Tab-separated table of C-alpha atoms in Angstrom:
chain	number	residue	atom	x	y	z
A	254	MET	CA	10.584	7.224	21.561
A	255	VAL	CA	11.827	6.872	18.016
A	256	LYS	CA	15.508	6.110	18.070
A	257	ARG	CA	17.813	8.438	16.229
A	258	ILE	CA	21.313	7.668	15.059
A	259	ARG	CA	23.667	10.604	15.058
A	260	SER	CA	27.185	11.025	13.797
A	261	ASP	CA	29.634	11.844	16.589
A	262	LEU	CA	31.288	15.182	16.122
A	263	GLY	CA	35.077	14.908	16.387
A	264	ALA	CA	36.954	17.691	18.095
A	265	PHE	CA	38.140	20.470	15.879
A	266	SER	CA	41.915	21.056	16.076
A	267	LEU	CA	42.973	24.620	15.373
A	268	GLN	CA	46.462	25.696	14.701
A	269	LYS	CA	47.955	28.407	16.877
A	270	HIS	CA	48.206	31.024	14.194
A	271	ASN	CA	44.693	30.825	12.764
A	272	LEU	CA	43.085	34.165	12.186
A	273	VAL	CA	40.504	35.367	14.720
A	274	CYS	CA	37.831	35.460	12.029
A	275	VAL	CA	38.351	31.758	11.281
A	276	LYS	CA	37.892	30.918	14.969
A	277	PHE	CA	34.748	32.998	15.058
A	278	ALA	CA	33.359	31.287	11.941
A	279	ALA	CA	34.028	27.852	13.370
A	280	SER	CA	32.342	28.750	16.649
A	281	PHE	CA	29.345	30.118	14.797
A	282	PHE	CA	29.130	26.901	12.757
A	283	LEU	CA	29.171	24.697	15.877
A	284	VAL	CA	26.451	26.726	17.578
A	285	GLY	CA	24.284	26.541	14.466
A	286	LEU	CA	24.820	22.796	14.196
A	287	ALA	CA	23.888	22.245	17.841
A	288	VAL	CA	20.670	24.223	17.391
A	289	ARG	CA	19.816	22.200	14.302
A	290	LEU	CA	20.402	18.890	16.067
A	291	LEU	CA	18.232	20.042	18.951
A	292	PHE	CA	15.454	20.902	16.501
A	293	TRP	CA	15.736	17.508	14.864
A	294	ASP	CA	15.322	15.760	18.190
A	295	SER	CA	12.274	17.805	19.114
A	296	PHE	CA	10.679	16.857	15.804
A	297	SER	CA	11.239	13.138	16.218
A	298	LEU	CA	9.498	12.529	19.521
A	299	SER	CA	6.873	9.818	19.329
A	300	SER	CA	3.892	9.027	21.472
A	301	VAL	CA	1.449	6.204	21.928
A	302	VAL	CA	-2.250	6.954	22.298
A	303	GLU	CA	-4.042	4.766	24.792
A	304	THR	CA	-7.051	2.987	23.295
A	305	PRO	CA	-9.177	0.230	24.728
A	306	PRO	CA	-8.530	-3.325	23.536
A	307	PRO	CA	-10.798	-4.305	20.630
A	308	SER	CA	-13.345	-7.034	20.439
A	309	PRO	CA	-11.905	-10.207	18.916
A	310	SER	CA	-13.307	-9.951	15.400
A	311	LEU	CA	-12.400	-8.114	12.229
A	312	ALA	CA	-14.737	-8.395	9.289
A	313	GLU	CA	-13.592	-9.077	5.773
A	314	GLU	CA	-9.927	-8.230	5.583
A	315	LYS	CA	-7.496	-9.130	8.341
A	316	THR	CA	-8.141	-12.412	6.747
A	317	ASP	CA	-8.206	-10.563	3.403
A	318	SER	CA	-5.633	-10.280	6.736
A	319	PRO	CA	11.476	11.077	11.638
A	320	VAL	CA	14.475	11.693	10.105
A	321	PHE	CA	13.631	15.328	9.362
A	322	SER	CA	13.686	16.491	5.771
A	323	SER	CA	12.322	19.478	3.940
A	324	PRO	CA	8.887	18.753	2.471
A	325	VAL	CA	8.991	17.567	-1.119
A	326	GLN	CA	6.843	19.827	-3.218
A	327	ALA	CA	4.517	18.664	-5.959
A	328	SER	CA	5.359	19.583	-9.511
A	329	ASP	CA	2.758	21.698	-11.248
A	330	SER	CA	4.227	21.127	-14.674
A	331	ASP	CA	2.413	18.915	-17.160
A	332	ASP	CA	5.586	18.350	-19.143
A	333	PHE	CA	6.330	14.630	-19.465
A	334	SER	CA	10.013	15.131	-20.145
A	335	GLY	CA	12.635	14.350	-17.552
A	336	ASN	CA	13.016	11.504	-15.132
A	337	ASN	CA	12.340	12.511	-11.533
A	338	THR	CA	13.397	9.122	-10.186
A	339	THR	CA	17.072	9.421	-11.050
A	340	LYS	CA	20.044	10.433	-8.980
A	341	ILE	CA	23.111	12.088	-10.467
A	342	SER	CA	26.548	10.810	-9.475
A	343	ASN	CA	29.669	11.891	-11.385
A	344	ASN	CA	27.405	13.130	-14.173
A	345	VAL	CA	25.992	9.645	-14.690
A	346	ALA	CA	22.264	9.027	-14.168
A	347	GLU	CA	21.440	5.966	-12.086
A	348	GLN	CA	17.964	4.513	-11.711
A	349	CYS	CA	16.459	5.078	-8.271
A	350	ASP	CA	14.894	2.340	-6.159
A	351	LEU	CA	11.491	3.816	-5.335
A	352	PHE	CA	10.865	1.256	-2.633
A	353	VAL	CA	13.854	1.897	-0.343
A	354	GLY	CA	13.616	5.058	1.717
A	355	ASP	CA	12.016	6.728	4.709
A	356	TRP	CA	8.814	8.441	5.704
A	357	VAL	CA	9.635	12.122	6.081
A	358	PRO	CA	7.615	14.997	7.571
A	359	ASP	CA	5.506	16.851	5.034
A	360	LEU	CA	3.874	19.935	6.501
A	361	SER	CA	1.878	20.541	3.322
A	362	GLY	CA	-0.373	17.641	4.231
A	363	PRO	CA	-2.561	15.469	2.001
A	364	GLU	CA	-3.868	16.348	-1.442
A	365	TYR	CA	-7.494	15.976	-0.340
A	366	THR	CA	-9.669	15.652	2.754
A	367	ASN	CA	-12.646	13.551	3.682
A	368	GLU	CA	-14.791	16.613	2.939
A	369	SER	CA	-13.374	17.223	-0.533
A	370	CYS	CA	-13.644	13.552	-1.542
A	371	HIS	CA	-16.959	11.736	-1.570
A	372	VAL	CA	-15.925	8.180	-2.497
A	373	ILE	CA	-14.220	7.178	0.781
A	374	GLU	CA	-15.828	4.097	2.307
A	375	PRO	CA	-17.040	4.606	5.893
A	376	HIS	CA	-14.513	2.131	7.352
A	377	GLN	CA	-11.569	4.154	5.973
A	378	ASN	CA	-12.980	7.624	6.749
A	379	CYS	CA	-10.983	8.036	9.972
A	380	MET	CA	-11.442	11.817	10.250
A	381	LYS	CA	-15.225	11.617	9.948
A	382	ASN	CA	-15.282	8.708	12.361
A	383	GLY	CA	-13.661	10.844	15.076
A	384	ARG	CA	-9.987	9.864	15.119
A	385	PRO	CA	-8.595	12.521	17.504
A	386	ASP	CA	-4.994	12.793	16.214
A	387	SER	CA	-3.972	14.103	12.779
A	388	GLY	CA	-0.177	13.704	12.781
A	389	TYR	CA	-0.432	10.631	10.537
A	390	LEU	CA	-1.513	12.942	7.691
A	391	TYR	CA	1.790	14.849	7.595
A	392	TRP	CA	4.249	12.292	6.292
A	393	ARG	CA	5.140	11.185	2.811
A	394	TRP	CA	7.349	8.506	1.310
A	395	SER	CA	10.809	9.656	0.225
A	396	PRO	CA	13.072	7.222	-1.665
A	397	ARG	CA	16.556	7.264	-0.218
A	398	ASP	CA	18.532	8.480	-3.252
A	399	CYS	CA	16.055	10.555	-5.245
A	400	LYS	CA	12.961	12.728	-5.042
A	401	LEU	CA	9.475	11.386	-5.549
A	402	PRO	CA	7.116	14.183	-6.626
A	403	LYS	CA	3.619	14.269	-5.298
A	404	PHE	CA	0.926	12.971	-7.564
A	405	ASN	CA	-0.007	15.428	-10.322
A	406	PRO	CA	-3.643	14.722	-11.287
A	407	ASN	CA	-3.566	16.946	-14.380
A	408	LYS	CA	-0.536	15.148	-15.762
A	409	PHE	CA	-1.929	11.747	-14.891
A	410	LEU	CA	-5.285	12.312	-16.602
A	411	LYS	CA	-3.611	13.685	-19.722
A	412	PHE	CA	-1.393	10.625	-19.807
A	413	MET	CA	-4.409	8.333	-19.404
A	414	ARG	CA	-6.585	9.979	-22.047
A	415	HIS	CA	-8.483	7.324	-24.063
A	416	LYS	CA	-7.037	4.562	-21.844
A	417	SER	CA	-8.217	2.229	-19.100
A	418	MET	CA	-6.800	1.038	-15.783
A	419	SER	CA	-7.992	-1.644	-13.399
A	420	PHE	CA	-7.086	-2.563	-9.825
A	421	ILE	CA	-7.512	-6.319	-9.386
A	422	GLY	CA	-7.435	-8.098	-6.037
A	423	ASP	CA	-8.710	-7.825	-2.481
A	424	SER	CA	-10.014	-4.903	-0.437
A	425	ILE	CA	-6.524	-3.335	-0.293
A	426	SER	CA	-6.930	-2.788	-4.033
A	427	ARG	CA	-10.264	-1.116	-3.345
A	428	ASN	CA	-8.594	0.985	-0.641
A	429	GLN	CA	-5.988	2.169	-3.151
A	430	VAL	CA	-8.426	2.942	-5.952
A	431	GLN	CA	-10.414	5.155	-3.586
A	432	SER	CA	-7.205	7.075	-2.845
A	433	LEU	CA	-6.625	7.532	-6.570
A	434	LEU	CA	-10.199	8.698	-7.132
A	435	CYS	CA	-9.861	11.251	-4.333
A	436	ILE	CA	-6.670	12.709	-5.820
A	437	LEU	CA	-8.056	12.828	-9.368
A	438	SER	CA	-11.264	14.494	-8.191
A	439	LYS	CA	-9.249	17.727	-7.824
A	440	VAL	CA	-9.318	17.887	-11.642
A	441	GLU	CA	-12.402	15.910	-12.615
A	442	PRO	CA	-14.875	13.960	-10.492
A	443	ALA	CA	-15.368	10.395	-11.630
A	444	VAL	CA	-18.770	9.113	-12.704
A	445	GLU	CA	-19.618	5.655	-11.403
A	446	ILE	CA	-21.112	3.609	-14.239
A	447	TYR	CA	-21.214	0.126	-12.662
A	448	HIS	CA	-21.102	-1.714	-9.361
A	449	ASP	CA	-21.808	-5.314	-8.420
A	450	LYS	CA	-24.453	-6.319	-5.904
A	451	GLU	CA	-22.089	-6.023	-2.941
A	452	TYR	CA	-20.423	-2.803	-4.177
A	453	ARG	CA	-17.046	-4.539	-4.158
A	454	SER	CA	-16.354	-4.277	-7.896
A	455	LYS	CA	-16.923	-0.912	-9.581
A	456	ILE	CA	-16.264	1.011	-12.803
A	457	TRP	CA	-15.835	4.782	-13.120
A	458	LYS	CA	-15.524	7.080	-16.115
A	459	PHE	CA	-13.723	10.423	-16.443
A	460	PRO	CA	-15.767	11.772	-19.378
A	461	SER	CA	-13.623	14.718	-20.448
A	462	HIS	CA	-10.532	12.483	-20.651
A	463	ASN	CA	-12.260	9.298	-21.819
A	464	PHE	CA	-10.412	7.472	-19.054
A	465	THR	CA	-11.947	4.351	-17.496
A	466	LEU	CA	-10.956	3.237	-14.003
A	467	SER	CA	-12.177	0.062	-12.333
A	468	VAL	CA	-11.668	-2.218	-9.373
A	469	ILE	CA	-12.364	-5.953	-9.532
A	470	TRP	CA	-12.788	-7.755	-6.232
A	471	THR	CA	-11.200	-11.195	-6.493
A	472	PRO	CA	-9.333	-11.910	-3.229
A	473	PHE	CA	-7.753	-15.166	-4.440
A	474	LEU	CA	-7.353	-14.265	-8.140
A	475	VAL	CA	-8.566	-17.795	-8.895
A	476	LYS	CA	-12.029	-19.344	-8.790
A	477	ALA	CA	-13.293	-19.628	-5.231
A	478	ALA	CA	-16.502	-20.526	-3.459
A	479	ILE	CA	-16.585	-18.241	-0.421
A	480	PHE	CA	-19.136	-18.779	2.331
A	481	GLU	CA	-18.834	-15.506	4.216
A	482	ASP	CA	-21.205	-12.638	4.819
A	483	MET	CA	-20.190	-8.974	4.719
A	484	ASN	CA	-19.327	-9.116	8.443
A	485	GLY	CA	-16.840	-11.957	7.972
A	486	ALA	CA	-19.009	-14.683	9.512
A	487	THR	CA	-18.159	-18.035	7.900
A	488	SER	CA	-20.579	-20.901	7.407
A	489	SER	CA	-18.222	-23.316	5.613
A	490	GLU	CA	-14.662	-23.771	4.362
A	491	ILE	CA	-13.607	-21.914	1.241
A	492	GLN	CA	-13.361	-24.107	-1.833
A	493	LEU	CA	-10.343	-22.897	-3.806
A	494	TYR	CA	-9.601	-23.961	-7.393
A	495	LEU	CA	-5.885	-23.401	-7.747
A	496	ASP	CA	-5.690	-24.063	-11.493
A	497	ILE	CA	-8.682	-21.967	-12.643
A	498	LEU	CA	-8.256	-18.203	-12.759
A	499	ASP	CA	-11.258	-16.095	-11.765
A	500	ASN	CA	-12.979	-15.077	-15.003
A	501	ARG	CA	-14.299	-11.935	-13.347
A	502	TRP	CA	-10.939	-10.403	-14.244
A	503	THR	CA	-9.538	-12.592	-17.017
A	504	LYS	CA	-12.494	-11.972	-19.356
A	505	GLN	CA	-12.010	-8.204	-18.976
A	506	TYR	CA	-8.213	-8.164	-19.215
A	507	LYS	CA	-8.224	-7.405	-22.955
A	508	ASN	CA	-9.947	-4.083	-22.201
A	509	PHE	CA	-7.199	-2.774	-19.912
A	510	ASP	CA	-4.119	-0.731	-20.791
A	511	TYR	CA	-2.848	-0.797	-17.195
A	512	VAL	CA	-3.398	-3.335	-14.432
A	513	ILE	CA	-2.440	-3.203	-10.749
A	514	ILE	CA	-2.896	-6.680	-9.286
A	515	GLY	CA	-2.215	-8.143	-5.855
A	516	GLY	CA	-3.546	-10.144	-2.940
A	517	GLY	CA	-2.208	-12.542	-0.347
A	518	LYS	CA	-3.974	-12.209	2.996
A	519	TRP	CA	-7.000	-14.315	2.107
A	520	PHE	CA	-4.742	-17.330	1.617
A	521	LEU	CA	-4.365	-17.517	5.399
A	522	LYS	CA	-7.990	-18.598	5.714
A	523	THR	CA	-9.123	-22.178	6.052
A	524	ALA	CA	-9.586	-23.537	2.531
A	525	ILE	CA	-10.018	-26.810	0.645
A	526	TYR	CA	-7.791	-27.004	-2.435
A	527	HIS	CA	-8.931	-28.316	-5.818
A	528	GLU	CA	-6.699	-29.111	-8.808
A	529	ASN	CA	-7.583	-31.003	-11.976
A	530	SER	CA	-11.167	-31.402	-10.720
A	531	THR	CA	-9.899	-33.214	-7.608
A	532	VAL	CA	-9.509	-32.271	-3.973
A	533	THR	CA	-5.755	-32.354	-3.377
A	534	GLY	CA	-5.470	-31.004	0.159
A	535	CYS	CA	-6.189	-28.007	2.307
A	536	HIS	CA	-4.916	-25.300	4.592
A	537	TYR	CA	-5.836	-25.543	8.280
A	538	CYS	CA	-8.695	-28.037	8.036
A	539	PRO	CA	-8.418	-30.284	11.113
A	540	GLY	CA	-10.804	-33.219	11.118
A	541	LYS	CA	-11.214	-33.292	7.339
A	542	ASN	CA	-8.790	-36.166	6.730
A	543	LEU	CA	-7.047	-34.120	4.042
A	544	THR	CA	-3.376	-33.437	3.411
A	545	GLU	CA	-2.233	-30.164	4.938
A	546	LEU	CA	-0.532	-28.395	2.042
A	547	GLY	CA	-0.301	-24.946	3.607
A	548	PHE	CA	-1.149	-21.491	2.373
A	549	ASP	CA	2.317	-21.107	0.819
A	550	TYR	CA	1.663	-24.034	-1.521
A	551	ALA	CA	-1.580	-22.474	-2.747
A	552	TYR	CA	-0.191	-18.954	-3.045
A	553	ARG	CA	2.728	-20.103	-5.174
A	554	LYS	CA	0.454	-22.153	-7.436
A	555	VAL	CA	-1.899	-19.220	-7.936
A	556	LEU	CA	0.868	-16.744	-8.730
A	557	GLN	CA	2.263	-19.154	-11.300
A	558	GLU	CA	-1.157	-19.314	-12.965
A	559	VAL	CA	-1.511	-15.530	-12.892
A	560	PHE	CA	1.922	-14.836	-14.372
A	561	ASN	CA	1.483	-17.547	-17.015
A	562	PHE	CA	-1.767	-15.883	-18.055
A	563	PHE	CA	-0.043	-12.545	-18.590
A	564	ARG	CA	2.856	-14.191	-20.400
A	565	ASN	CA	0.643	-16.158	-22.805
A	566	SER	CA	-2.022	-13.533	-23.445
A	567	LYS	CA	-2.056	-11.903	-26.870
A	568	HIS	CA	-3.101	-8.680	-25.172
A	569	LYS	CA	-0.051	-6.945	-23.705
A	570	ALA	CA	-1.128	-4.554	-20.971
A	571	THR	CA	1.308	-2.939	-18.557
A	572	VAL	CA	0.962	-4.939	-15.341
A	573	LEU	CA	2.090	-3.770	-11.904
A	574	PHE	CA	2.240	-6.613	-9.404
A	575	ARG	CA	1.658	-5.307	-5.859
A	576	THR	CA	3.396	-7.191	-3.059
A	577	THR	CA	1.862	-8.242	0.242
A	578	THR	CA	0.685	-5.686	2.788
A	579	PRO	CA	1.702	-6.300	6.442
A	580	ASP	CA	-0.735	-5.510	9.224
A	581	HIS	CA	0.147	-3.879	12.565
A	582	PHE	CA	-1.865	-5.691	15.222
A	583	GLU	CA	-0.083	-5.560	18.572
A	584	ASN	CA	-0.629	-7.592	21.751
A	585	GLY	CA	-2.727	-10.098	19.845
A	586	GLU	CA	-4.277	-10.787	16.489
A	587	TRP	CA	-7.503	-9.378	15.092
A	588	PHE	CA	-9.399	-12.229	16.779
A	589	SER	CA	-7.555	-12.134	20.115
A	590	GLY	CA	-7.533	-8.528	21.274
A	591	GLY	CA	-4.846	-7.085	19.006
A	592	TYR	CA	-4.881	-3.354	18.376
A	593	CYS	CA	-2.852	-0.553	16.738
A	594	ASN	CA	-2.469	2.751	18.582
A	595	ARG	CA	0.855	4.183	17.398
A	596	THR	CA	0.921	7.745	16.089
A	597	VAL	CA	4.255	8.022	14.196
A	598	PRO	CA	6.013	5.867	11.586
A	599	PHE	CA	8.712	3.353	12.354
A	600	LYS	CA	12.171	3.791	10.913
A	601	GLU	CA	13.841	0.982	9.021
A	602	GLY	CA	15.174	-1.625	11.426
A	603	GLN	CA	12.711	-0.874	14.223
A	604	ILE	CA	10.200	-3.460	13.020
A	605	HIS	CA	10.424	-6.734	11.147
A	606	MET	CA	7.837	-8.720	9.240
A	607	ILE	CA	6.124	-11.629	10.895
A	608	ASP	CA	6.799	-15.090	9.488
A	609	VAL	CA	3.719	-15.414	7.277
A	610	ASP	CA	4.404	-12.067	5.593
A	611	SER	CA	8.055	-12.999	5.051
A	612	ILE	CA	6.988	-16.273	3.447
A	613	MET	CA	4.499	-14.513	1.176
A	614	LYS	CA	7.012	-11.867	0.144
A	615	GLY	CA	9.605	-14.527	-0.644
A	616	ILE	CA	7.166	-16.407	-2.873
A	617	GLU	CA	6.163	-13.194	-4.629
A	618	LEU	CA	9.726	-12.217	-5.468
A	619	GLU	CA	10.672	-15.717	-6.638
A	620	GLU	CA	7.650	-16.121	-8.910
A	621	PHE	CA	7.881	-12.557	-10.214
A	622	ASP	CA	11.542	-13.011	-11.153
A	623	LYS	CA	10.734	-16.276	-12.944
A	624	ALA	CA	7.866	-14.649	-14.840
A	625	VAL	CA	10.020	-11.726	-15.964
A	626	SER	CA	12.746	-14.099	-17.112
A	627	LEU	CA	10.364	-16.388	-19.019
A	628	GLY	CA	8.497	-13.486	-20.583
A	629	SER	CA	11.552	-11.574	-21.730
A	630	ASP	CA	11.032	-12.660	-25.355
A	631	GLN	CA	7.274	-12.172	-25.355
A	632	ARG	CA	6.989	-8.428	-24.676
A	633	VAL	CA	5.500	-8.982	-21.207
A	634	ASN	CA	5.458	-5.563	-19.544
A	635	LEU	CA	5.469	-6.713	-15.918
A	636	LYS	CA	6.626	-4.380	-13.142
A	637	LEU	CA	7.045	-4.878	-9.392
A	638	LEU	CA	5.079	-2.525	-7.141
A	639	ASP	CA	6.907	-3.378	-3.913
A	640	THR	CA	4.813	-1.612	-1.279
A	641	THR	CA	5.731	-4.013	1.549
A	642	LEU	CA	8.535	-2.082	3.302
A	643	LEU	CA	6.947	1.345	3.072
A	644	SER	CA	3.724	-0.166	4.427
A	645	LEU	CA	5.531	-1.992	7.247
A	646	LEU	CA	6.890	1.344	8.511
A	647	ARG	CA	3.447	2.961	8.940
A	648	PRO	CA	1.716	1.483	12.020
A	649	ASP	CA	0.053	4.850	12.571
A	650	GLY	CA	-1.959	4.909	9.341
A	651	HIS	CA	-4.754	2.427	10.119
A	652	PRO	CA	-8.315	3.143	11.233
A	653	GLY	CA	-7.906	1.092	14.423
A	654	PRO	CA	-11.141	1.577	16.385
A	655	TYR	CA	-12.132	4.456	14.098
A	656	ARG	CA	-13.435	2.140	11.450
A	657	GLN	CA	-16.736	2.943	13.150
A	658	PHE	CA	-18.404	6.320	13.570
A	659	HIS	CA	-17.318	7.862	16.914
A	660	PRO	CA	-16.884	4.459	18.597
A	661	PHE	CA	-16.431	5.892	22.115
A	662	ALA	CA	-19.227	8.464	22.013
A	663	LYS	CA	-21.504	6.515	24.353
A	664	ASP	CA	-18.879	4.679	26.379
A	665	LYS	CA	-15.251	5.804	26.501
A	666	ASN	CA	-14.265	2.305	27.613
A	667	ALA	CA	-16.260	0.507	24.931
A	668	LYS	CA	-14.735	-2.585	23.360
A	669	VAL	CA	-14.826	-1.919	19.634
A	670	GLN	CA	-13.629	-3.614	16.485
A	671	ASN	CA	-10.131	-2.571	15.343
A	672	ASP	CA	-8.775	-2.470	11.801
A	673	CYS	CA	-4.969	-2.560	11.645
A	674	LEU	CA	-4.692	-3.678	8.010
A	675	HIS	CA	-6.537	-1.158	5.848
A	676	TRP	CA	-5.523	2.490	5.561
A	677	CYS	CA	-7.159	5.755	6.587
A	678	LEU	CA	-8.038	8.068	3.710
A	679	PRO	CA	-6.208	10.392	3.408
A	680	GLY	CA	-3.278	8.335	4.619
A	681	PRO	CA	-0.099	6.399	3.765
A	682	ILE	CA	-1.692	4.595	0.830
A	683	ASP	CA	-1.750	7.896	-1.085
A	684	SER	CA	2.023	7.531	-1.544
A	685	TRP	CA	1.412	4.236	-3.356
A	686	ASN	CA	-0.229	6.285	-6.092
A	687	ASP	CA	2.694	8.726	-6.164
A	688	ILE	CA	4.847	5.693	-6.990
A	689	ILE	CA	2.444	4.319	-9.595
A	690	MET	CA	2.395	7.609	-11.470
A	691	GLU	CA	6.187	7.777	-11.404
A	692	MET	CA	6.547	4.201	-12.658
A	693	LEU	CA	4.101	4.616	-15.511
A	694	ILE	CA	5.167	8.029	-16.761
A	695	ASN	CA	8.852	7.183	-16.631
A	696	ALA	CA	8.276	3.892	-18.373
């Protein structure tokens, strides 16, 4: 059961000569308050759905690894004036922290369905794949001290007319761009104009707005030789070149007005590190007679290269750096029987990041702050898209066993592959795009 913290109600002291009507009003108030508290409790009950333990393998990306509130309504206005991310205190506007808040019930539900959107990858199409519960669809992110409007696709496309945006990184980036495509399809369906051989990198066009949207799959952001098939089977250690950025994204950077970039989980894989054309060490490579440098060493080096590139580039795009995404495997990891079967969000304080995620997040914040400081005189428009906390609180939003089509149709006790890292579509990742729109329009 989700824990709820309540304020204790102190006893009301009434003076002897109070009017009868005042006593009646106070009694009425207390009864109303008790009913409201009872309603709150009934809304906050959680449950855990029993699912069989998964088989010990997760392809591609594990290693790419209610306080009640009234629903927040979407704004239908296309007016760009006003700042919806401010709070007013003593008539002074203060900037809101979009990344500190709670997941609140939203009975209006998602902006799209798996039937209205045709770009959802099979592994994230939880509804089509037979996920039996739907409660995970009726929550949305609410910053603690301000309102975050739902994504307005008309406003967004008008804002992006004659511009381009690219999501750069691992499969979480691809997960997010699919969410964005689904929301925008309410106004104009995108036309796919390019994909690579593995359908991991793609480009879409919105013809009537002359808006180009793309995703570039580069899980390390630097040059890497990866010996994995599409099912995650590895034939050799990854060769990672920590001082050479992946030209799949750097050569296209000059074409982008907006960039959302992020990664992290792939750095937990076994890898041999190269710098200055020399092997300098590795991460988790027993028997190789190499210095164990650790994933944190490589991740920091890579982020320094990435931020230096943005700082020194003559092209000044607006760059949103997305922080690491925690997974929610329980009772094991993806390779040792871990699964995710929760059906409601956590509240802040009920869950804490595991060590590797804490290390990654610390590196990200340190290197981001340094980059912003160093680039302050060079017009570097670098913003932090801190999705870590709001992601940590949503253990209910993953495909779990429903990354496959009706996995228990033939055998209700079947051992199936679980995905507790990526997000169902529709799902929690849709709120990431609410935040992106707010950040860009209010910039």
